[in-house]
Coordinates of C-alpha atoms in Angstrom, one line a residue:
M115 CA 34.1 147.1 45.8
A116 CA 35.5 144.9 43.0
L117 CA 35.0 145.7 39.4
P118 CA 33.4 142.9 37.3
P119 CA 35.5 141.5 34.5
D120 CA 33.9 143.5 31.7
R121 CA 34.5 146.8 33.5
I122 CA 38.1 145.8 34.1
D123 CA 38.5 145.1 30.4
R124 CA 36.8 148.4 29.5
F125 CA 39.1 150.5 31.8
A126 CA 42.3 148.4 31.5
R127 CA 44.3 151.3 30.1
H128 CA 43.5 153.3 33.2
I129 CA 44.1 150.5 35.6
V130 CA 47.7 149.8 34.3
L131 CA 48.6 153.4 35.0
P132 CA 50.4 153.4 38.4
E133 CA 49.0 156.9 39.0
I134 CA 45.4 155.6 38.8
G135 CA 45.5 151.8 39.3
G136 CA 42.6 149.6 40.5
A137 CA 41.9 151.7 43.6
G138 CA 41.6 154.8 41.5
Q139 CA 39.3 153.1 39.0
V140 CA 37.0 151.9 41.7
T141 CA 36.9 155.5 43.1
L142 CA 35.7 156.8 39.7
A143 CA 33.2 154.0 39.5
V144 CA 31.4 155.1 42.7
A145 CA 31.9 158.9 42.0
H146 CA 28.9 161.2 41.5
V147 CA 29.5 164.3 39.3
A148 CA 26.9 167.0 38.9
L149 CA 27.4 168.6 35.5
V150 CA 25.9 172.1 35.3
G151 CA 25.6 173.2 31.7
L152 CA 25.7 170.7 28.8
G153 CA 27.0 173.0 26.1
G154 CA 30.5 173.6 24.7
I155 CA 32.3 172.7 27.9
G156 CA 29.8 170.2 29.3
S157 CA 29.6 168.1 26.2
P158 CA 33.3 167.1 25.9
A159 CA 33.6 167.0 29.7
L160 CA 30.8 164.5 29.9
Q161 CA 32.3 162.3 27.1
Y162 CA 35.6 162.0 28.8
L163 CA 34.3 161.6 32.3
A164 CA 32.0 158.9 31.2
G165 CA 34.8 157.3 29.2
A166 CA 36.9 157.5 32.4
G167 CA 34.4 155.4 34.3
V168 CA 32.6 157.9 36.5
G169 CA 29.6 155.9 37.7
R170 CA 26.9 158.5 38.3
F171 CA 25.9 161.9 36.8
T172 CA 23.4 164.6 37.5
L173 CA 22.9 166.4 34.2
I174 CA 21.6 170.0 34.7
D175 CA 20.5 172.2 31.8
D176 CA 17.3 173.9 30.9
G177 CA 18.1 174.7 27.3
R178 CA 17.3 173.1 24.0
V179 CA 19.7 172.0 21.2
E180 CA 20.0 174.6 18.5
L181 CA 21.6 174.1 15.1
S182 CA 24.4 176.6 15.9
N183 CA 25.3 174.4 18.9
L184 CA 26.6 171.6 16.7
Q185 CA 29.8 173.5 15.9
R186 CA 31.1 172.8 19.4
Q187 CA 28.7 170.8 21.5
T188 CA 29.9 167.4 20.5
I189 CA 27.4 165.0 22.1
Y190 CA 24.5 166.3 19.9
S191 CA 23.5 165.6 16.3
E192 CA 21.0 167.1 13.9
R193 CA 18.3 164.8 15.2
D194 CA 18.6 166.4 18.6
V195 CA 17.9 170.0 17.4
G196 CA 14.8 171.3 19.2
H197 CA 15.0 168.7 22.0
G198 CA 16.1 169.4 25.6
K199 CA 19.8 169.2 26.2
A200 CA 19.5 167.2 29.4
V201 CA 17.3 164.5 27.8
S202 CA 19.6 164.4 24.7
A203 CA 22.7 164.1 26.9
R204 CA 21.0 161.2 28.8
R205 CA 20.3 159.5 25.5
W206 CA 24.0 159.9 24.5
L207 CA 25.1 158.4 27.9
A208 CA 22.7 155.4 27.5
N209 CA 24.1 154.6 24.1
F210 CA 27.7 155.0 25.3
D211 CA 27.6 153.1 28.6
G212 CA 24.4 151.6 30.0
E213 CA 26.0 151.0 33.4
I214 CA 26.1 154.7 34.2
A215 CA 23.4 156.1 36.6
V216 CA 21.8 159.4 35.4
E217 CA 19.6 162.0 37.0
L218 CA 18.2 165.0 35.1
V219 CA 17.5 168.5 36.2
D220 CA 16.0 170.5 33.3
R221 CA 15.5 173.8 35.1
R222 CA 17.7 176.9 35.4
L223 CA 19.6 177.0 38.6
T224 CA 19.1 179.9 41.0
R225 CA 20.1 180.6 44.6
D226 CA 16.8 179.0 45.7
N227 CA 17.2 175.6 44.0
A228 CA 20.9 175.1 43.3
G229 CA 21.5 173.3 46.6
D230 CA 18.8 170.7 45.9
A231 CA 20.1 170.1 42.4
I232 CA 23.7 169.3 43.5
A233 CA 22.7 167.3 46.6
G234 CA 24.8 164.2 47.0
A235 CA 27.4 165.0 44.4
D236 CA 31.1 164.4 45.1
L237 CA 32.0 167.2 42.6
V238 CA 30.2 169.9 40.7
L239 CA 31.5 170.8 37.3
D240 CA 30.0 174.1 36.1
G241 CA 30.4 174.9 32.5
T242 CA 27.6 177.5 32.2
D243 CA 28.0 180.8 30.4
N244 CA 26.6 183.3 32.8
F245 CA 27.8 184.7 36.1
A246 CA 24.5 184.6 38.0
T247 CA 24.3 180.9 37.6
R248 CA 27.9 180.3 38.4
L249 CA 27.7 182.3 41.6
A250 CA 24.5 180.6 42.7
V251 CA 26.2 177.2 42.1
S252 CA 29.4 178.3 43.9
D253 CA 27.5 179.5 46.9
A254 CA 25.5 176.2 47.0
C255 CA 28.7 174.3 46.9
V256 CA 30.2 176.2 49.8
A257 CA 27.0 175.7 51.8
S258 CA 26.9 172.0 51.0
G259 CA 30.6 171.3 51.4
V260 CA 31.0 170.1 47.8
P261 CA 34.1 170.9 45.7
L262 CA 33.5 173.0 42.6
L263 CA 35.3 172.8 39.3
L264 CA 34.5 175.8 37.1
A265 CA 35.3 176.1 33.4
A266 CA 34.6 178.9 31.0
V267 CA 35.4 179.6 27.4
G268 CA 35.1 182.5 24.9
R269 CA 36.6 183.2 21.5
F270 CA 40.1 181.7 21.9
Q271 CA 40.4 181.7 25.6
G272 CA 39.5 179.2 28.3
Q273 CA 39.6 179.1 32.1
V274 CA 39.5 176.1 34.4
G275 CA 39.9 176.1 38.2
A276 CA 39.0 174.0 41.2
F277 CA 37.5 175.6 44.3
A278 CA 36.9 174.4 47.8
G279 CA 35.5 177.4 49.6
H280 CA 34.0 175.2 52.3
L281 CA 37.6 174.5 53.6
P282 CA 39.0 177.0 56.0
E283 CA 42.0 178.1 53.9
E284 CA 40.6 177.8 50.4
A285 CA 38.9 180.3 48.2
C286 CA 35.5 179.9 46.5
Y287 CA 34.6 181.3 43.1
R288 CA 33.0 184.4 44.7
C289 CA 36.4 185.2 46.2
F290 CA 37.6 185.5 42.6
V291 CA 34.8 187.5 41.0
G292 CA 33.2 189.3 43.9
D293 CA 29.5 190.3 44.2
A294 CA 29.1 192.5 41.1
F295 CA 27.7 189.8 38.8
D296 CA 24.8 188.2 40.8
A297 CA 22.1 189.8 38.7
D298 CA 20.6 187.8 35.8
D299 CA 21.5 190.5 33.3
C300 CA 25.2 190.2 34.0
D301 CA 25.8 187.5 31.4
T302 CA 29.2 188.8 30.2
C303 CA 29.9 185.6 28.2
A304 CA 28.1 187.1 25.2
E305 CA 27.9 185.1 21.9
D306 CA 30.8 186.9 20.3
G307 CA 32.2 183.9 18.5
M308 CA 34.1 180.9 19.6
L309 CA 36.4 178.4 18.0
G310 CA 34.8 175.0 18.5
A311 CA 38.1 173.3 19.2
M312 CA 38.7 175.8 22.0
S313 CA 35.6 174.4 23.7
G314 CA 37.0 171.0 23.3
W315 CA 40.3 171.9 24.7
T316 CA 38.8 173.6 27.7
G317 CA 36.2 170.8 28.3
T318 CA 38.6 168.0 28.1
F319 CA 41.1 169.8 30.3
A320 CA 38.2 170.3 32.8
A321 CA 37.5 166.6 32.6
M322 CA 41.1 165.7 33.4
H323 CA 41.1 168.1 36.3
A324 CA 37.8 166.6 37.6
I325 CA 39.5 163.2 37.6
R326 CA 42.3 164.8 39.7
V327 CA 39.8 166.1 42.2
L328 CA 37.9 162.8 42.4
L329 CA 41.1 160.8 43.0
S330 CA 42.5 163.1 45.7
G331 CA 43.6 160.9 48.5
K332 CA 42.8 157.7 46.6
A333 CA 45.5 157.6 43.8
A334 CA 48.8 159.4 43.0
F335 CA 47.1 161.4 40.2
G336 CA 44.8 163.0 42.7
D337 CA 45.9 166.6 43.1
P338 CA 43.0 169.1 43.2
Q339 CA 45.1 172.2 43.0
W340 CA 42.5 174.2 45.0
G341 CA 42.3 177.9 44.0
R342 CA 44.6 177.6 41.1
L343 CA 43.1 179.1 37.9
H344 CA 44.4 177.8 34.6
L345 CA 44.2 180.0 31.6
L346 CA 44.2 178.4 28.2
D347 CA 45.2 180.6 25.2
G348 CA 44.2 179.2 21.9
L349 CA 45.8 182.0 19.8
K350 CA 49.3 181.6 21.4
A351 CA 48.9 177.9 22.0
E352 CA 50.0 178.2 25.6
M353 CA 48.8 178.0 29.2
R354 CA 49.5 179.9 32.4
S355 CA 48.0 179.8 35.9
F356 CA 47.8 181.8 39.1
H357 CA 46.5 181.2 42.6
I358 CA 43.4 182.8 44.0
A359 CA 43.5 183.7 47.7
K360 CA 40.6 183.3 50.1
D361 CA 38.8 186.6 50.7
P362 CA 38.1 186.9 54.5
A363 CA 35.2 189.2 53.7
C364 CA 33.6 186.9 51.1
R365 CA 29.9 186.7 51.9
A366 CA 29.9 183.0 50.9
C367 CA 33.0 181.6 52.6
G368 CA 34.7 184.4 54.4
S369 CA 35.6 184.3 58.1
T370 CA 34.9 188.0 58.8
V371 CA 31.3 188.1 57.5
P372 CA 28.7 188.2 60.3
G373 CA 27.0 184.9 60.7

């Protein structure tokens, strides 16, 4: 695939980077990202992934824009209040880059429908705020063989990690949190306050990590860092990370669970 002149001009500052180059930019142009959750993380992540040249998105969110969202959900404006987030996000994309292909899923994901929603994606980026949805998406990614990038934020703290539980030696998200949070009432990311800029830091870090995953094997920048969870601390202005081991007894990806 060759990029047309106008796309080369648009992404010139990527292409001149040796770590990305023309091959990396072409890889992004044909990449398909399913973005689950279009809120505080999904908004800045979408902006920078679209800006990076990702060519196709599935936008998944069943919520509507509220006035209180505008403090951190950067793709929306006052005119979007009361409208569906998925539709409003598609409108933002259309205004930003008309070449991007977009599909909408405006329903809440469950264990029954998550697989269909992410079908065909090269990467799923989950920025939702409840464990039941995260685990349903994670299990669907394992079953479908799709990498998962999960990001979460609350108050002054953020988390970003890439999971490939479909691979024999790599952990999935369930290996990390276990089975205690599958119920819909286990939404432990309660609305207890959040610095808007913290959402931006976490979301843009997630976008950068998504580019790493998408470019794995295609460009020098591609380093997915499977199973490594990055912790962002907005109060101390620092980061740390640790590795999550695969759980042999994990019911989604483990090797010791009866078939």
